[in-house]
Amino acid sequence: MTERISVIGIGFVGLCTAVGFASKDYTVVASTHNAGNAASINKGVLHFYEPGLQEPLLNAVKSNHLKCVLTREEAVLNTDITFIAVGTPSQPDGSIDLQYMKNSAIEIGKALNKKRTYHLVVVKSTVVPGTTEKLVKPLLEEHSNKQCGHDFGLCMSPEFLREGSALYDTLHPDRIVIGEHDKKSGDLLTTLFKNFYSEETPPIVRTNLPTAELIKYANNSFLATKISFINTIANICEKIPGVDVTNIAKGIGLDRRINPRFLRAGLGYGGSCFPKDVKALNAISLQLGYASPMLQAIQEVNENQTKRAVEKVKMKLTELKGKKIAILGLSFKENTDDMREARSIPVINQLLEEGANIIAYDPVAIPNAKSIFKDRINYASSSIDCLKDADCCIIVTGWNEFKKLTPENFAQNMKQPILIDGRRIYNPEEYSKKVKFAAIGLG
Ligand code: UDX
């Protein structure tokens, strides 16, 4: 039997799950309460920027393997397995907002009440340990009037995709984590994934529900730790003339116990996951009575990276008031228009506070950035346009397009060719000859 799949929520995780299954000929029903987004999906049009997802989405819709509906009930009643992939945004105290998860569990529960056959529910959203067992399960049981582990199954299987390569990551994961409420649920999901990935099935780690939930936080917090660690080393490098953090990263990255990935020093991590997940893990830890110095330090190092970059600008220009600063890159990383927790936000805010005038350019994120900075900054139509008459330029996002800029581009267009490489995309030797060059982690 080929299971029919429903997916609740059509953000990065939900839509990649839906398109992934549809691309392998499963019948998939996605669901959202947003009528505009549903209409867009049903036309095969992506409602956010993500390279490599548009075409597979259109193929999935055209071939009738994917459709999007407006009610959880319709999605659940017409399928066998439901993945919940709704957002779990951060609250001011660092804990996560579970309202979408709660509403989904209630609506799925009500739909299960109308179903005669066994159904498997899989939580994919990032949720704190205990949520699936203590929140999702009771709501499903209460509203379905059925018993979990008997009438329906329940698993928690976190997603590790990166924006910018989201569908690729969904189709080629390093491993699959399955947290299971009971053996039958876990067996069913294992079989689904084995059929889906066939000979490319990665290692599958089967655990209980809270372990799977914690694996996701531990995973992202570990990657954030690597970034804050290399940024700490970068800050030490800056104090030692002739030492460059990129060489240190190379030197340690070749140790297979460390590996070279996530050792790029710079302005720090942003995005919809790392900041939120480290904060949430810290909040969970505190709640459990353990104040982790490490989780706090990871965040502190990250926050300080942007302040240090602004200090570098100040050192070069002495006075920021009235100076024109060019910002290259607004999104939280390259290949996305996502502005969530983008490092451009604290950088620009700090520069504005000091009285600087900002002109910014990003290949795709300007529309999203406009809703944050409004008319407090100016927007350029190209990187060269952005550099015109600027007193200083900061590379905030490592877009490929910026890597192609030559030292002459800076020297010839800027009023003062002061360049701060916040993402370490340029060769210091080459650029230092023609511009006043400073970079994170360069002694
Ligand atoms: C991340 C995780 O990688 C993914 O597994 C999880 O499911 C969601 O969160 P994403 O936020 O899309 O994915 O981006 P990622 O490529 O991990 O980068 C996150 C941030 O760290 C970006 O701001 C990036 O610029 C920064 N980063 C990354 C560094 O500063 N240095 C690095 O070496 C790597």
Coordinates of N, CA and C in Angstrom, one line a residue, residues 140-319:
L140 N -5.2 15.3 21.1 CA -5.6 14.3 20.0 C -6.6 13.4 20.6
E141 N -6.3 12.8 21.8 CA -7.2 11.8 22.4 C -8.5 12.5 22.9
E142 N -8.4 13.7 23.5 CA -9.7 14.3 23.9 C -10.6 14.6 22.8
H143 N -10.1 15.1 21.7 CA -11.0 15.6 20.6 C -11.3 14.5 19.6
S144 N -10.6 13.4 19.7 CA -11.0 12.3 18.8 C -11.8 11.2 19.5
N145 N -11.7 11.3 20.9 CA -12.3 10.3 21.7 C -11.7 8.9 21.4
K146 N -10.5 8.9 21.0 CA -9.8 7.6 20.7 C -8.5 7.5 21.5
Q147 N -8.0 6.3 21.4 CA -6.8 6.1 22.3 C -5.5 6.0 21.4
C148 N -4.6 6.8 21.9 CA -3.3 6.9 21.2 C -2.5 5.6 21.4
G149 N -1.9 5.0 20.3 CA -1.2 3.8 20.5 C -2.1 2.6 20.1
H150 N -3.4 2.9 20.0 CA -4.4 1.8 19.7 C -5.2 2.2 18.4
D151 N -5.9 3.3 18.5 CA -6.7 3.8 17.4 C -5.9 4.6 16.4
F152 N -5.0 5.3 17.0 CA -4.1 6.1 16.1 C -2.7 6.1 16.7
G153 N -1.7 6.4 15.8 CA -0.3 6.4 16.2 C 0.3 7.8 16.3
L154 N 1.4 7.9 17.0 CA 2.0 9.2 17.2 C 3.5 9.1 17.2
C155 N 4.2 9.9 16.4 CA 5.6 10.0 16.4 C 6.1 11.5 16.4
M156 N 7.4 11.7 16.7 CA 8.0 13.0 16.6 C 9.2 12.8 15.7
S157 N 9.3 13.5 14.6 CA 10.4 13.3 13.7 C 10.9 14.6 13.2
P158 N 12.0 15.2 13.9 CA 12.4 16.5 13.6 C 13.0 16.6 12.2
E159 N 13.0 17.9 11.7 CA 13.5 18.2 10.3 C 14.8 19.0 10.4
F160 N 15.8 18.7 9.6 CA 17.1 19.4 9.7 C 17.4 20.2 8.4
L161 N 16.4 20.5 7.6 CA 16.7 21.2 6.4 C 17.2 22.6 6.6
R162 N 18.1 23.1 5.7 CA 18.6 24.5 5.7 C 17.9 25.3 4.6
E163 N 17.5 26.5 4.9 CA 17.0 27.3 3.8 C 18.0 27.5 2.8
G164 N 17.6 27.6 1.5 CA 18.5 27.8 0.4 C 18.8 26.5 -0.2
S165 N 18.7 25.4 0.5 CA 18.9 24.0 -0.1 C 17.8 23.1 0.6
A166 N 16.6 23.7 0.8 CA 15.6 23.0 1.6 C 15.1 21.7 1.1
L167 N 14.8 21.7 -0.2 CA 14.3 20.4 -0.8 C 15.4 19.4 -0.9
Y168 N 16.6 19.9 -1.3 CA 17.7 18.9 -1.4 C 17.9 18.3 -0.1
D169 N 17.9 19.1 1.0 CA 18.2 18.5 2.3 C 17.1 17.5 2.7
T170 N 15.8 17.8 2.3 CA 14.7 16.9 2.7 C 14.9 15.6 1.9
L171 N 15.4 15.6 0.7 CA 15.5 14.4 -0.1 C 16.8 13.7 0.2
H172 N 17.8 14.4 0.9 CA 19.1 13.7 1.2 C 19.5 14.0 2.6
P173 N 18.8 13.5 3.6 CA 19.2 13.8 5.0 C 20.3 13.0 5.4
D174 N 21.1 13.5 6.4 CA 22.2 12.7 6.9 C 21.7 11.5 7.7
R175 N 20.6 11.7 8.4 CA 20.0 10.7 9.2 C 18.5 11.1 9.4
I176 N 17.7 10.1 9.9 CA 16.3 10.3 10.2 C 16.2 10.0 11.7
V177 N 15.5 10.9 12.4 CA 15.3 10.6 13.8 C 13.8 10.3 13.9
I178 N 13.5 9.2 14.6 CA 12.0 8.9 14.8 C 11.8 8.7 16.3
G179 N 11.1 9.6 16.9 CA 10.7 9.4 18.3 C 9.3 8.8 18.2
E180 N 9.1 7.7 19.0 CA 7.9 7.0 18.8 C 7.1 6.8 20.1
H181 N 5.8 7.0 20.0 CA 5.0 6.8 21.2 C 4.9 5.3 21.6
D182 N 4.8 4.5 20.5 CA 4.7 3.1 20.7 C 5.3 2.4 19.5
K183 N 5.6 1.1 19.6 CA 6.3 0.4 18.5 C 5.6 0.4 17.2
K184 N 4.3 0.2 17.2 CA 3.6 0.2 15.9 C 3.7 1.5 15.2
S185 N 3.6 2.6 15.9 CA 3.8 4.0 15.3 C 5.2 4.1 14.7
G186 N 6.2 3.7 15.4 CA 7.6 3.8 15.0 C 7.8 2.9 13.8
D187 N 7.3 1.7 13.8 CA 7.5 0.7 12.7 C 6.9 1.3 11.4
L188 N 5.7 1.9 11.6 CA 5.0 2.4 10.4 C 5.8 3.6 9.7
L189 N 6.3 4.5 10.6 CA 7.0 5.6 10.0 C 8.4 5.1 9.4
T190 N 9.0 4.2 10.1 CA 10.2 3.6 9.6 C 10.0 3.0 8.2
T191 N 8.9 2.3 8.0 CA 8.6 1.7 6.7 C 8.4 2.7 5.7
L192 N 7.6 3.8 6.1 CA 7.3 4.9 5.2 C 8.6 5.5 4.6
F193 N 9.6 5.8 5.6 CA 10.8 6.4 5.2 C 11.7 5.5 4.4
K194 N 11.7 4.2 4.7 CA 12.5 3.2 4.0 C 12.0 3.1 2.6
N195 N 10.7 3.1 2.4 CA 10.1 3.0 1.0 C 10.4 4.3 0.3
F196 N 10.3 5.4 1.0 CA 10.5 6.7 0.3 C 12.0 6.9 -0.1
Y197 N 12.9 6.6 0.7 CA 14.4 6.8 0.4 C 15.0 5.6 -0.3
S198 N 14.3 4.4 -0.3 CA 14.7 3.1 -0.8 C 16.2 2.9 -0.5
E199 N 17.0 2.7 -1.6 CA 18.4 2.3 -1.3 C 19.3 3.5 -0.7
E200 N 18.7 4.7 -0.8 CA 19.4 5.9 -0.2 C 19.0 6.2 1.2
T201 N 18.3 5.2 1.8 CA 17.8 5.5 3.2 C 19.0 5.7 4.1
P202 N 19.0 6.9 4.8 CA 20.2 7.1 5.7 C 20.0 6.4 7.0
P203 N 21.0 6.4 7.9 CA 20.7 5.8 9.2 C 19.5 6.3 9.9
I204 N 18.7 5.4 10.5 CA 17.5 5.8 11.2 C 17.7 5.7 12.7
V205 N 17.5 6.7 13.5 CA 17.7 6.7 14.9 C 16.3 6.6 15.6
R206 N 16.0 5.5 16.2 CA 14.7 5.4 16.9 C 14.8 5.6 18.4
T207 N 13.9 6.5 18.8 CA 14.0 6.9 20.3 C 12.6 7.0 20.8
N208 N 12.5 7.5 22.1 CA 11.2 7.9 22.6 C 10.9 9.3 22.2
L209 N 9.7 9.8 22.5 CA 9.3 11.1 22.0 C 10.2 12.3 22.5
P210 N 10.4 12.4 23.8 CA 11.2 13.6 24.3 C 12.7 13.5 23.8
T211 N 13.2 12.4 23.6 CA 14.6 12.3 23.1 C 14.7 12.9 21.7
A212 N 13.7 12.5 20.8 CA 13.7 13.1 19.5 C 13.5 14.6 19.5
E213 N 12.7 15.1 20.4 CA 12.5 16.5 20.5 C 13.8 17.2 20.9
L214 N 14.5 16.6 21.9 CA 15.7 17.2 22.4 C 16.9 17.1 21.3
I215 N 16.9 16.1 20.5 CA 17.9 15.9 19.5 C 17.9 17.2 18.6
K216 N 16.7 17.6 18.2 CA 16.7 18.8 17.3 C 17.3 20.0 18.0
Y217 N 17.0 20.3 19.3 CA 17.6 21.4 19.9 C 19.1 21.3 20.1
A218 N 19.5 20.0 20.5 CA 20.9 19.7 20.7 C 21.7 19.9 19.4
N219 N 21.1 19.5 18.3 CA 21.7 19.6 17.0 C 22.0 21.0 16.6
N220 N 20.9 21.8 16.6 CA 21.1 23.2 16.3 C 21.9 24.0 17.2
S221 N 21.8 23.7 18.5 CA 22.7 24.4 19.5 C 24.1 24.0 19.3
F222 N 24.4 22.8 18.9 CA 25.8 22.4 18.7 C 26.4 23.2 17.5
L223 N 25.6 23.3 16.4 CA 26.1 24.0 15.2 C 26.3 25.5 15.6
A224 N 25.3 26.0 16.4 CA 25.5 27.4 16.8 C 26.8 27.6 17.7
T225 N 27.0 26.5 18.5 CA 28.3 26.5 19.3 C 29.5 26.6 18.5
K226 N 29.5 25.8 17.4 CA 30.7 25.8 16.5 C 30.9 27.3 15.9
I227 N 29.8 27.9 15.6 CA 29.9 29.3 15.0 C 30.4 30.2 16.1
S228 N 29.8 30.2 17.3 CA 30.3 31.1 18.4 C 31.7 30.8 18.8
F229 N 32.1 29.5 18.7 CA 33.4 29.1 19.0 C 34.4 29.8 18.0
I230 N 34.1 29.6 16.7 CA 35.1 30.1 15.8 C 35.1 31.6 15.8
N231 N 34.0 32.2 16.2 CA 33.9 33.7 16.3 C 34.8 34.1 17.5
T232 N 34.8 33.3 18.6 CA 35.6 33.6 19.7 C 37.1 33.6 19.3
I233 N 37.5 32.5 18.5 CA 38.8 32.4 18.0 C 39.1 33.6 17.1
A234 N 38.1 34.0 16.3 CA 38.3 35.1 15.4 C 38.7 36.4 16.2
N235 N 38.0 36.6 17.3 CA 38.3 37.8 18.1 C 39.6 37.7 18.7
I236 N 40.1 36.5 19.0 CA 41.5 36.4 19.6 C 42.5 36.7 18.4
C237 N 42.2 36.1 17.2 CA 43.1 36.4 16.1 C 43.3 37.8 15.8
E238 N 42.2 38.6 16.0 CA 42.3 40.1 15.7 C 43.4 40.7 16.5
K239 N 43.7 40.1 17.7 CA 44.7 40.7 18.6 C 46.1 40.3 18.3
I240 N 46.3 39.3 17.3 CA 47.6 38.8 17.0 C 48.0 39.1 15.6
P241 N 48.9 40.1 15.3 CA 49.2 40.5 14.0 C 49.6 39.3 13.1
G242 N 49.1 39.3 11.9 CA 49.5 38.2 10.9 C 48.7 36.9 11.1
V243 N 47.8 36.9 12.0 CA 47.0 35.6 12.2 C 45.6 35.8 11.6
D244 N 45.1 34.8 10.9 CA 43.8 34.9 10.2 C 43.0 33.7 10.6
V245 N 41.8 34.0 11.0 CA 40.9 32.9 11.5 C 40.6 31.9 10.4
T246 N 40.6 32.3 9.1 CA 40.3 31.3 8.1 C 41.3 30.2 8.0
N247 N 42.6 30.6 8.3 CA 43.6 29.5 8.4 C 43.5 28.6 9.6
I248 N 43.0 29.2 10.7 CA 42.8 28.4 11.9 C 41.7 27.4 11.7
A249 N 40.6 27.9 11.0 CA 39.4 27.1 10.7 C 39.9 25.9 9.8
K250 N 40.7 26.2 8.9 CA 41.2 25.2 8.0 C 42.0 24.1 8.8
G251 N 42.9 24.7 9.6 CA 43.8 23.8 10.4 C 43.0 22.9 11.3
I252 N 42.0 23.4 12.0 CA 41.3 22.5 12.9 C 40.2 21.7 12.2
G253 N 39.7 22.3 11.1 CA 38.6 21.6 10.4 C 39.0 20.3 9.7
L254 N 40.3 20.2 9.4 CA 40.8 18.9 8.8 C 40.9 17.8 9.8
D255 N 40.8 18.1 11.1 CA 40.7 17.1 12.1 C 39.3 16.5 11.9
R256 N 39.3 15.2 11.6 CA 38.0 14.6 11.3 C 37.0 14.6 12.5
R257 N 37.6 14.8 13.7 CA 36.7 14.9 14.9 C 36.0 16.2 14.9
I258 N 36.6 17.2 14.2 CA 36.0 18.5 14.3 C 35.2 18.8 13.0
N259 N 35.7 18.5 11.8 CA 35.2 18.8 10.5 C 35.1 20.2 10.1
P260 N 35.2 20.6 8.8 CA 35.3 22.0 8.4 C 34.0 22.8 8.4
R261 N 32.9 22.1 8.5 CA 31.6 22.8 8.3 C 31.2 23.6 9.6
F262 N 30.5 24.7 9.3 CA 30.1 25.6 10.4 C 31.2 26.2 11.2
L263 N 32.3 26.4 10.5 CA 33.5 27.1 11.1 C 33.8 28.4 10.3
R264 N 32.8 29.0 9.7 CA 33.0 30.2 9.0 C 32.7 31.4 10.0
A265 N 33.8 32.1 10.3 CA 33.7 33.2 11.3 C 33.0 34.4 10.6
G266 N 32.4 35.2 11.3 CA 31.8 36.4 10.7 C 30.9 37.2 11.7
L267 N 29.8 37.7 11.2 CA 28.9 38.5 12.0 C 28.0 37.7 12.9
G268 N 28.1 36.3 12.8 CA 27.3 35.5 13.7 C 26.1 34.9 13.0
Y269 N 25.4 34.0 13.7 CA 24.3 33.3 13.1 C 23.0 34.1 13.3
G270 N 22.1 33.9 12.2 CA 20.7 34.5 12.3 C 19.8 33.4 11.8
G271 N 18.6 33.8 11.3 CA 17.7 32.9 10.7 C 16.6 32.5 11.7
S272 N 15.7 31.6 11.2 CA 14.5 31.2 11.9 C 14.8 30.1 12.9
C273 N 16.0 29.5 12.9 CA 16.2 28.4 13.8 C 17.2 28.6 14.9
F274 N 18.5 28.9 14.5 CA 19.6 28.9 15.6 C 19.2 29.9 16.7
P275 N 18.9 31.1 16.4 CA 18.7 32.0 17.6 C 17.5 31.5 18.5
K276 N 16.5 31.1 17.8 CA 15.3 30.7 18.5 C 15.5 29.4 19.3
D277 N 16.3 28.5 18.7 CA 16.5 27.2 19.3 C 17.5 27.2 20.5
V278 N 18.5 28.0 20.4 CA 19.5 28.1 21.5 C 18.7 28.8 22.6
K279 N 18.0 29.9 22.3 CA 17.2 30.6 23.3 C 16.2 29.6 24.0
A280 N 15.5 28.8 23.3 CA 14.6 27.9 23.8 C 15.2 26.9 24.7
L281 N 16.4 26.3 24.2 CA 17.0 25.3 25.0 C 17.5 25.9 26.3
N282 N 18.0 27.1 26.3 CA 18.4 27.8 27.5 C 17.2 28.0 28.4
A283 N 16.0 28.4 27.9 CA 14.8 28.5 28.7 C 14.4 27.2 29.3
I284 N 14.4 26.1 28.5 CA 14.0 24.8 29.0 C 15.0 24.4 30.2
S285 N 16.3 24.6 29.9 CA 17.3 24.2 30.9 C 17.0 25.0 32.2
L286 N 16.8 26.3 32.1 CA 16.5 27.1 33.3 C 15.3 26.6 34.0
Q287 N 14.2 26.3 33.3 CA 13.0 25.8 33.8 C 13.2 24.5 34.6
L288 N 14.2 23.7 34.1 CA 14.5 22.4 34.7 C 15.4 22.6 35.9
G289 N 15.8 23.8 36.1 CA 16.7 24.1 37.3 C 18.2 24.0 37.0
Y290 N 18.5 24.1 35.7 CA 19.9 24.1 35.4 C 20.2 25.4 34.5
A291 N 21.0 26.3 35.1 CA 21.4 27.5 34.4 C 22.7 27.2 33.7
S292 N 22.6 27.0 32.3 CA 23.7 26.6 31.6 C 24.6 27.8 31.2
P293 N 25.8 27.9 31.7 CA 26.7 29.0 31.3 C 27.0 28.9 29.8
M294 N 27.1 27.7 29.3 CA 27.5 27.5 27.9 C 26.4 28.1 26.9
L295 N 25.2 27.8 27.2 CA 24.1 28.2 26.3 C 24.0 29.8 26.3
Q296 N 24.3 30.3 27.5 CA 24.3 31.8 27.6 C 25.4 32.4 26.8
A297 N 26.6 31.7 26.9 CA 27.8 32.3 26.3 C 27.7 32.2 24.8
I298 N 27.1 31.2 24.2 CA 26.9 31.1 22.8 C 26.1 32.3 22.3
Q299 N 25.1 32.6 23.0 CA 24.2 33.8 22.6 C 25.0 35.1 22.7
E300 N 25.7 35.2 23.8 CA 26.4 36.4 24.1 C 27.5 36.7 23.0
V301 N 28.2 35.7 22.7 CA 29.2 35.8 21.6 C 28.6 36.3 20.3
N302 N 27.4 35.7 20.0 CA 26.7 36.0 18.8 C 26.3 37.4 18.8
E303 N 25.7 37.9 19.9 CA 25.2 39.3 19.9 C 26.4 40.2 19.8
N304 N 27.5 39.9 20.4 CA 28.6 40.8 20.4 C 29.3 41.0 19.0
Q305 N 29.1 40.0 18.2 CA 29.8 40.0 16.9 C 29.4 41.3 16.1
T306 N 28.1 41.6 16.1 CA 27.7 42.8 15.3 C 28.2 44.1 15.9
K307 N 28.3 44.1 17.3 CA 28.8 45.3 18.0 C 30.3 45.5 17.6
R308 N 31.0 44.4 17.5 CA 32.4 44.5 17.2 C 32.6 45.0 15.8
A309 N 31.7 44.6 14.9 CA 31.8 45.1 13.5 C 31.6 46.6 13.5
V310 N 30.6 47.1 14.2 CA 30.3 48.5 14.2 C 31.5 49.3 14.8
E311 N 32.1 48.7 15.8 CA 33.3 49.3 16.4 C 34.4 49.4 15.4
K312 N 34.5 48.4 14.5 CA 35.6 48.5 13.5 C 35.3 49.7 12.6
V313 N 34.0 49.9 12.2 CA 33.7 51.0 11.3 C 34.1 52.3 12.1
K314 N 33.7 52.4 13.3 CA 34.0 53.6 14.1 C 35.5 53.9 14.2
M315 N 36.3 52.8 14.3 CA 37.7 53.0 14.4 C 38.3 53.6 13.1
K316 N 37.7 53.1 12.0 CA 38.2 53.6 10.7 C 37.7 55.0 10.4
L317 N 36.4 55.3 10.8 CA 35.9 56.6 10.5 C 35.9 57.7 11.6
T318 N 36.2 57.3 12.8 CA 36.2 58.1 14.0 C 34.7 58.5 14.3
E319 N 34.1 59.2 13.5 CA 32.8 59.8 13.7 C 31.8 59.2 12.7

